mmCIF file of C-alpha atoms and ligand atoms in Angstrom:
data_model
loop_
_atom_site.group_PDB
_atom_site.id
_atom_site.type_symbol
_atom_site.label_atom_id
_atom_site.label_comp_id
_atom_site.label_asym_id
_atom_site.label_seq_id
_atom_site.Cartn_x
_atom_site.Cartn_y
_atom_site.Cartn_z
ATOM 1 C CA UNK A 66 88.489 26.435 150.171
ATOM 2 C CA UNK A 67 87.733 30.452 150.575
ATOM 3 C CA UNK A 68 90.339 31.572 152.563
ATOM 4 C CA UNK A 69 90.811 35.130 153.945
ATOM 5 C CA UNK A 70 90.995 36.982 150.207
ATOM 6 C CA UNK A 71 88.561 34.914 148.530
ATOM 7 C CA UNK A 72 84.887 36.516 148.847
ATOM 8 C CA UNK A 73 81.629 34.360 147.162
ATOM 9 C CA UNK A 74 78.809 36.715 147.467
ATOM 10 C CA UNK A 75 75.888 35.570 149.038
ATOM 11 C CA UNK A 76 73.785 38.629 147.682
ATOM 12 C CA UNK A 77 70.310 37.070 146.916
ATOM 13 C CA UNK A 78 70.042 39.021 143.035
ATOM 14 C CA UNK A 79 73.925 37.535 142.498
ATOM 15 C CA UNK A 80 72.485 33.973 143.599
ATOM 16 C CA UNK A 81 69.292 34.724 141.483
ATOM 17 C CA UNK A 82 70.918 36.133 138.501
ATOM 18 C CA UNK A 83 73.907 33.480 138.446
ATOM 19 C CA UNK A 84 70.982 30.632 138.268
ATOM 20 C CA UNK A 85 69.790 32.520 135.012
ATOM 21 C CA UNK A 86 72.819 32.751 133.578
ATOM 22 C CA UNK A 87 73.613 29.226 133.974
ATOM 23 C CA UNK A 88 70.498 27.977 132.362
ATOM 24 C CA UNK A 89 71.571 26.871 128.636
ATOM 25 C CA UNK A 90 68.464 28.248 127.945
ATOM 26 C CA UNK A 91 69.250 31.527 128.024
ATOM 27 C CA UNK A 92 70.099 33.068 125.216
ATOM 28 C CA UNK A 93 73.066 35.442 124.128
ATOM 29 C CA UNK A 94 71.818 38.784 124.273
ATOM 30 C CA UNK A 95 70.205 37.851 127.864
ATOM 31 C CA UNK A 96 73.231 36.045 128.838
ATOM 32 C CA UNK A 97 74.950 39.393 128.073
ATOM 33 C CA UNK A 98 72.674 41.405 130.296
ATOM 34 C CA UNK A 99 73.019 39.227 132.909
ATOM 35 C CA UNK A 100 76.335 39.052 132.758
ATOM 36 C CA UNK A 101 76.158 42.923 132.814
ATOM 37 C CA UNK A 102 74.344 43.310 135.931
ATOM 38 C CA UNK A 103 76.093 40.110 138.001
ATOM 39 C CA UNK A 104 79.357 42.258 137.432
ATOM 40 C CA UNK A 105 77.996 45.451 138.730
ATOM 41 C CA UNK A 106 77.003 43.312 141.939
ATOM 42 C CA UNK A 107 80.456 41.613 142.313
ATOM 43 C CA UNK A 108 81.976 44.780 141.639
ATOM 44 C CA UNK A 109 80.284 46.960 144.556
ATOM 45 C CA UNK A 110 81.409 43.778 146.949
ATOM 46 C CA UNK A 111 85.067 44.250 145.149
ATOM 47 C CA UNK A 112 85.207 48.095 145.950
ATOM 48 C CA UNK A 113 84.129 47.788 149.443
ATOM 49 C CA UNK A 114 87.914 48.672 150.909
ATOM 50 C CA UNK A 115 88.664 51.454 148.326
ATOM 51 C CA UNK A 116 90.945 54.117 150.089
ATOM 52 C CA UNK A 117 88.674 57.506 150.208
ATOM 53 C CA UNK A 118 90.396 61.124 150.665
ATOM 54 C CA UNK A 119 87.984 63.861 152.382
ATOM 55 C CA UNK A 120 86.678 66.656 150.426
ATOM 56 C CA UNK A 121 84.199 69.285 150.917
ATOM 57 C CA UNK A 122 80.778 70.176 148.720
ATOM 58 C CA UNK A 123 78.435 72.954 148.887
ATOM 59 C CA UNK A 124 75.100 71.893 148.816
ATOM 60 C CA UNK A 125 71.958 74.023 148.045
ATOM 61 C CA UNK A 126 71.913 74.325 151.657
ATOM 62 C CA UNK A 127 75.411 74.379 153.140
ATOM 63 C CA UNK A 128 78.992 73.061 153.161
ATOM 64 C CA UNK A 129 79.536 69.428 153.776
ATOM 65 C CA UNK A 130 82.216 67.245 154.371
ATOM 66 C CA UNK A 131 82.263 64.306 151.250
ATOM 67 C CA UNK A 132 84.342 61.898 150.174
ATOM 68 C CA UNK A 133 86.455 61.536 146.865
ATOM 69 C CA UNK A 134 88.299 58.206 145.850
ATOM 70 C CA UNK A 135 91.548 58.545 146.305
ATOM 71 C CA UNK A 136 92.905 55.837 144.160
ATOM 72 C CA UNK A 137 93.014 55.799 140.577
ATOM 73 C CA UNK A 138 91.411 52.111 139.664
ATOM 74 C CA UNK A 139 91.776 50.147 136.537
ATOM 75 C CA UNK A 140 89.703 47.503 134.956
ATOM 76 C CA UNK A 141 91.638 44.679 133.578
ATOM 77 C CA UNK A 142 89.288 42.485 131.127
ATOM 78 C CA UNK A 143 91.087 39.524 129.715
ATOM 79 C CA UNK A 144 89.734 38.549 126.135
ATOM 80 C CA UNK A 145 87.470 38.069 125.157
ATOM 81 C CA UNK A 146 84.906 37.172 128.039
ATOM 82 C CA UNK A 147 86.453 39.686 130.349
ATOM 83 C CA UNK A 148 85.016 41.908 127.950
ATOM 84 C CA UNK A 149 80.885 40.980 129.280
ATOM 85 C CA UNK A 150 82.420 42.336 132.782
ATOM 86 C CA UNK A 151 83.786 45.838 131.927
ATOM 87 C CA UNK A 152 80.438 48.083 131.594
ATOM 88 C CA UNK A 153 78.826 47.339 134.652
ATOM 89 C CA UNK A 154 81.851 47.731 136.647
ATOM 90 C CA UNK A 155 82.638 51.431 134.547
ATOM 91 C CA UNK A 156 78.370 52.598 135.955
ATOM 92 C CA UNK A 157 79.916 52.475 139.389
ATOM 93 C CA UNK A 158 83.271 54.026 138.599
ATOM 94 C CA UNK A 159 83.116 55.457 134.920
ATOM 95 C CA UNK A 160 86.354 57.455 135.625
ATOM 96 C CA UNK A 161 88.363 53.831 135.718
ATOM 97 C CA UNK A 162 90.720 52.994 133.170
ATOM 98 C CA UNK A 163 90.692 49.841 131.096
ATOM 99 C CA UNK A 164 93.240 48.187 129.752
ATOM 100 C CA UNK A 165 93.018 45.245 127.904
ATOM 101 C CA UNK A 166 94.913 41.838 128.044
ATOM 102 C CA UNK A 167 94.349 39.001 125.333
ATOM 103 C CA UNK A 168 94.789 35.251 126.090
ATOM 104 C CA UNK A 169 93.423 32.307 124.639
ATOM 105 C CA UNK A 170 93.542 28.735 125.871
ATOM 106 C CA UNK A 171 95.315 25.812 124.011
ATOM 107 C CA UNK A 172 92.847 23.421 123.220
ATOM 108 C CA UNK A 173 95.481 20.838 123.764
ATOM 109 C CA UNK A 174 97.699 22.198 126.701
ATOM 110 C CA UNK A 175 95.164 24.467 128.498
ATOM 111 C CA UNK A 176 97.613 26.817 128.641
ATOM 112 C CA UNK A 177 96.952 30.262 127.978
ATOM 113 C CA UNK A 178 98.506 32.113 125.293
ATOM 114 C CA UNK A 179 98.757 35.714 124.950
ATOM 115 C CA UNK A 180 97.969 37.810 121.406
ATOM 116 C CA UNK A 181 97.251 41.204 122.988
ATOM 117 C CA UNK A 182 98.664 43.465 125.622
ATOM 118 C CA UNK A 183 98.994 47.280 125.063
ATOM 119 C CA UNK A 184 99.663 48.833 128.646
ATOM 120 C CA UNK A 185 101.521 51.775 129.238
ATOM 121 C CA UNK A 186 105.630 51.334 130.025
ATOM 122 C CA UNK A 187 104.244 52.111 133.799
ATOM 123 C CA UNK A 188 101.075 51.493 135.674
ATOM 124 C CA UNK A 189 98.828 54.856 135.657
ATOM 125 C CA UNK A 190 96.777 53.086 138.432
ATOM 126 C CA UNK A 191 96.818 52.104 142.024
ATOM 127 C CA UNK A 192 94.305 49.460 141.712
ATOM 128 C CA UNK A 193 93.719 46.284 139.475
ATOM 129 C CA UNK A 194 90.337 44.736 139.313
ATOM 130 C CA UNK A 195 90.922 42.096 136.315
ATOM 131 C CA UNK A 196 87.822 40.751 134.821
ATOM 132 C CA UNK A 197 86.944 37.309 133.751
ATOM 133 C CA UNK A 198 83.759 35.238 134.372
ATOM 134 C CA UNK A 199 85.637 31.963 134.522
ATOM 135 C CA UNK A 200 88.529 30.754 136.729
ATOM 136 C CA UNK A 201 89.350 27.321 135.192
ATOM 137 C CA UNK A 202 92.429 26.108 135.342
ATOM 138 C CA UNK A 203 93.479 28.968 136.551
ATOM 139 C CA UNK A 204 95.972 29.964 134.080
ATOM 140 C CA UNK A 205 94.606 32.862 132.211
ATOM 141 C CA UNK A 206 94.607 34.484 135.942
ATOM 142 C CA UNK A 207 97.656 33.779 136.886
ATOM 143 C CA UNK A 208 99.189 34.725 133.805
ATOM 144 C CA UNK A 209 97.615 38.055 134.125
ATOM 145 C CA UNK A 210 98.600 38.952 137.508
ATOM 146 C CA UNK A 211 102.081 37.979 136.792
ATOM 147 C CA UNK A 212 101.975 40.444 133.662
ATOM 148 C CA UNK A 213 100.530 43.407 135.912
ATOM 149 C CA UNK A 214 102.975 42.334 138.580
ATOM 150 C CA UNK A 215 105.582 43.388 135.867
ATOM 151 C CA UNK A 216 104.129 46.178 134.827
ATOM 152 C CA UNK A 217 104.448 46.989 138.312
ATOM 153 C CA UNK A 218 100.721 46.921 139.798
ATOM 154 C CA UNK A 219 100.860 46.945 143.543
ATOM 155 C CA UNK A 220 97.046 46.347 144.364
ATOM 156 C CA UNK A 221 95.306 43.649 142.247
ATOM 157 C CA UNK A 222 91.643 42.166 142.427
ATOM 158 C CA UNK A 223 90.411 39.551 140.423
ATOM 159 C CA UNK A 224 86.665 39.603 139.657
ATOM 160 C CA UNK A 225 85.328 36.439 138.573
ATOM 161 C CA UNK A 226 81.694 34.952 138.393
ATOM 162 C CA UNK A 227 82.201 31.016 138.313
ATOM 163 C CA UNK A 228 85.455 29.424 139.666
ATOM 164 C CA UNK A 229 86.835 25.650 139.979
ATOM 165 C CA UNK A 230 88.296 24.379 142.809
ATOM 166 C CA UNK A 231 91.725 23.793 140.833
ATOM 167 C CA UNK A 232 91.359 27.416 139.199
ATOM 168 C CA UNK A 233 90.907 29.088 142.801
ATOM 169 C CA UNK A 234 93.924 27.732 144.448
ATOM 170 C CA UNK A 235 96.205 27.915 141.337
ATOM 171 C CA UNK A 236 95.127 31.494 142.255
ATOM 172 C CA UNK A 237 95.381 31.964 145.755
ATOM 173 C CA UNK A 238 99.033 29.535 145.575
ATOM 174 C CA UNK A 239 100.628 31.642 142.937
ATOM 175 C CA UNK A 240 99.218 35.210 144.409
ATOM 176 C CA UNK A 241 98.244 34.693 147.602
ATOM 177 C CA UNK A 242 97.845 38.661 148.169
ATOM 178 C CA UNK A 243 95.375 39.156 145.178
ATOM 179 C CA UNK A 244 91.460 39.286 146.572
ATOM 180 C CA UNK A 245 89.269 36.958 144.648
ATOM 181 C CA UNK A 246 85.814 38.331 144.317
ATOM 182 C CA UNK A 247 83.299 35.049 142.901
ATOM 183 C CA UNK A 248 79.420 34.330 142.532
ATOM 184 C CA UNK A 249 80.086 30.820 142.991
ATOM 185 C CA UNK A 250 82.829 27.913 143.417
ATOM 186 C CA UNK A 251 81.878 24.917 141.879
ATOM 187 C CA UNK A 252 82.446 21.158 142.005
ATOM 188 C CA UNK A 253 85.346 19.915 139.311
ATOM 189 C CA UNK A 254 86.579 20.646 136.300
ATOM 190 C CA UNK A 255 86.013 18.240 133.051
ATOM 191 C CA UNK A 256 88.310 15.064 132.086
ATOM 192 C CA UNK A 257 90.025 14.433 129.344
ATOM 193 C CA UNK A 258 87.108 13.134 126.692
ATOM 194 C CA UNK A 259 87.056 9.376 126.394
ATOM 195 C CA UNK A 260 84.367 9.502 123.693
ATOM 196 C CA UNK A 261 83.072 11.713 120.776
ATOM 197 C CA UNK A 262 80.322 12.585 123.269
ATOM 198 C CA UNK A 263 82.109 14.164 126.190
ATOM 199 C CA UNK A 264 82.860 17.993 126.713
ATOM 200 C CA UNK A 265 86.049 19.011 125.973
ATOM 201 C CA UNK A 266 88.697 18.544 128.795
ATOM 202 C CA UNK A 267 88.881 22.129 131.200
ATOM 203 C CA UNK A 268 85.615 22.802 131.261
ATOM 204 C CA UNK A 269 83.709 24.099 134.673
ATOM 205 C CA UNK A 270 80.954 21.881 135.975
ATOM 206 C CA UNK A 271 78.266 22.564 136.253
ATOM 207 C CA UNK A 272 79.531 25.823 135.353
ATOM 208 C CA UNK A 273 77.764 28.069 132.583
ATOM 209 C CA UNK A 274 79.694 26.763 129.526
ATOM 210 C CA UNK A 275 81.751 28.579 126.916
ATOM 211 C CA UNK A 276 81.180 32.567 128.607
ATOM 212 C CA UNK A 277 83.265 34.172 125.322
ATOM 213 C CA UNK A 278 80.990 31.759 122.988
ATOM 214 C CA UNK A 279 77.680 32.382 124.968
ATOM 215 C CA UNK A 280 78.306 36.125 124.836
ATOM 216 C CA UNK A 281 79.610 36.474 121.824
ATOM 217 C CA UNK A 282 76.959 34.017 120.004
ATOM 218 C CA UNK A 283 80.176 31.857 118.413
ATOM 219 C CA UNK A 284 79.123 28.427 119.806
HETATM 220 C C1 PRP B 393 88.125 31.266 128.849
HETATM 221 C C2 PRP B 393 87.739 32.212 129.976
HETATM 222 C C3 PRP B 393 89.041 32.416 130.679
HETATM 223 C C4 PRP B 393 89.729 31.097 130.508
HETATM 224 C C5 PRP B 393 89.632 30.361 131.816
HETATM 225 O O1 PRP B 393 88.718 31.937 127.819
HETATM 226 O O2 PRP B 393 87.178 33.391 129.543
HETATM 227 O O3 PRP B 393 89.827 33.462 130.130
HETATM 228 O O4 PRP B 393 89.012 30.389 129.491
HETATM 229 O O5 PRP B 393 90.319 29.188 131.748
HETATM 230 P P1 PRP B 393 91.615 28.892 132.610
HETATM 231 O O6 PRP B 393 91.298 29.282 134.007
HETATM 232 O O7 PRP B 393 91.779 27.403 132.448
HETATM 233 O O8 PRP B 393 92.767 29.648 132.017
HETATM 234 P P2 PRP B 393 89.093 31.213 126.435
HETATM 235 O O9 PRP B 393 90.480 30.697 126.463
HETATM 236 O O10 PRP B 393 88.023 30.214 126.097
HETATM 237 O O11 PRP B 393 89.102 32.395 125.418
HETATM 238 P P3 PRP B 393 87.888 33.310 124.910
HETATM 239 O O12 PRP B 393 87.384 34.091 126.105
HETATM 240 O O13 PRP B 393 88.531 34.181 123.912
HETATM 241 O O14 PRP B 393 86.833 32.408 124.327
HETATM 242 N N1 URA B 394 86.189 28.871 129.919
HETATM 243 C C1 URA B 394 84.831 28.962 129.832
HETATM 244 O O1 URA B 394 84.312 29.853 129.151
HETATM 245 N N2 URA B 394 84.094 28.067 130.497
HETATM 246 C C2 URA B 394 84.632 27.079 131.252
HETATM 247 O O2 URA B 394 83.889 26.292 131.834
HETATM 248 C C3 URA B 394 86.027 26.999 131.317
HETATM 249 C C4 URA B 394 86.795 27.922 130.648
#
């Protein structure tokens, strides 16, 4: 399934952390800080390829050649569990801008509906890292690249934590030139209930649950 632009870390905190956040035994404000810290880790991997410029800097000691990045970056959460993702990523790069994009699934359709976008008339960035812990169906990503696509974004990332099989190749089919950055691709997604009992349909398995519920404490 990963092809050349999908990247699963392998880091052994990622692995260690992802198992925590998994467990539904942990609880929201843990499942926050985890969430937290698993983003800072993707987002290091994600950053890797960053374009640098050369600078100088004095030191107590002497003048040095540095580094500067060169590209203006900007974070991308989609609501609301894109939201978890956004302050560990702004430690390593709290210069970044973040712009927000709102989308909601149809319980019925799975489709994802948008309520909130407030970019600029043109992008003020050069690269788009958009944030959301779970890669479904796919649709909320797609629908987000295709928005920053017409906004005009020329580099985009996505920056995920769990993804389906179905979710990563709607990806990679519709925007085969976006890098997807996961901690893990898992087995299916969930059926269509047949009784009372059974999860709703579109959920990842084994997957972590509801991320905006979990986070947010609105299970
Ligand atoms: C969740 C999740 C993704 C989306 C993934 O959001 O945070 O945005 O589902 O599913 P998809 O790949 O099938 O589109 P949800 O719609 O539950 O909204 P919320 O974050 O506001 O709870
Ligand atoms: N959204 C979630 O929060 N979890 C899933 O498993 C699927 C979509």
């Amino acid at each position: 399934m990963a092809g050349d632009r999908v990247f699963v870390s392998n880091h052994p905190l990622v692995l260690h952390k992802l198992t925590l956040l998994r467990s539904a035994d942990t609880e929201s404000k843990k499942f926050r800080e985890l969430l937290h810290e698993v983003s800072l880790l993707l987002g290091y991997e994600a950053t890797r390829d960053l374009t640098l410029r050369e600078t100088r800097v004095v030191t107590p000691l002497a003048e040095a050649k540095g580094y500067e990045l060169a590209e203006r970056v900007g974070l991308v959460p989609i609501l609301r569990a894109g939201l978890g993702m956004v302050e560990g990523i702004w430690q390593l790069m709290p210069h970044a801008e973040v712009w927000h994009i709102g989308l909601y699934r149809d319980h019925k359709t799975l489709q994802p509906i948008q309520y909130y976008n407030k970019l600029p008339a043109s992008p003020t960035v050069q690269v788009c890292l958009v944030l959301d812990p779970m890669l479904a169906t796919g649709g909320s990503a797609v629908a987000t690249v295709n928005i920053l696509k017409d906004w005009g974004a020329r580099r985009i990332k996505f920056v995920g934590v769990i993804a389906a099989p179905e979710g990563l190749r709607a990806l990679t089919t519709a925007h085969p030139d976006v890098d997807v950055h996961l901690a893990a691709i898992d087995d299916h997604l969930t059926p269509p209930p047949t009784l009372p009992s059974d999860p709703p349909e579109g959920y990842i398995v084994p997957g972590l649950g509801d991320a905006g519920d979990r986070q947010f404490g609105t299970g």
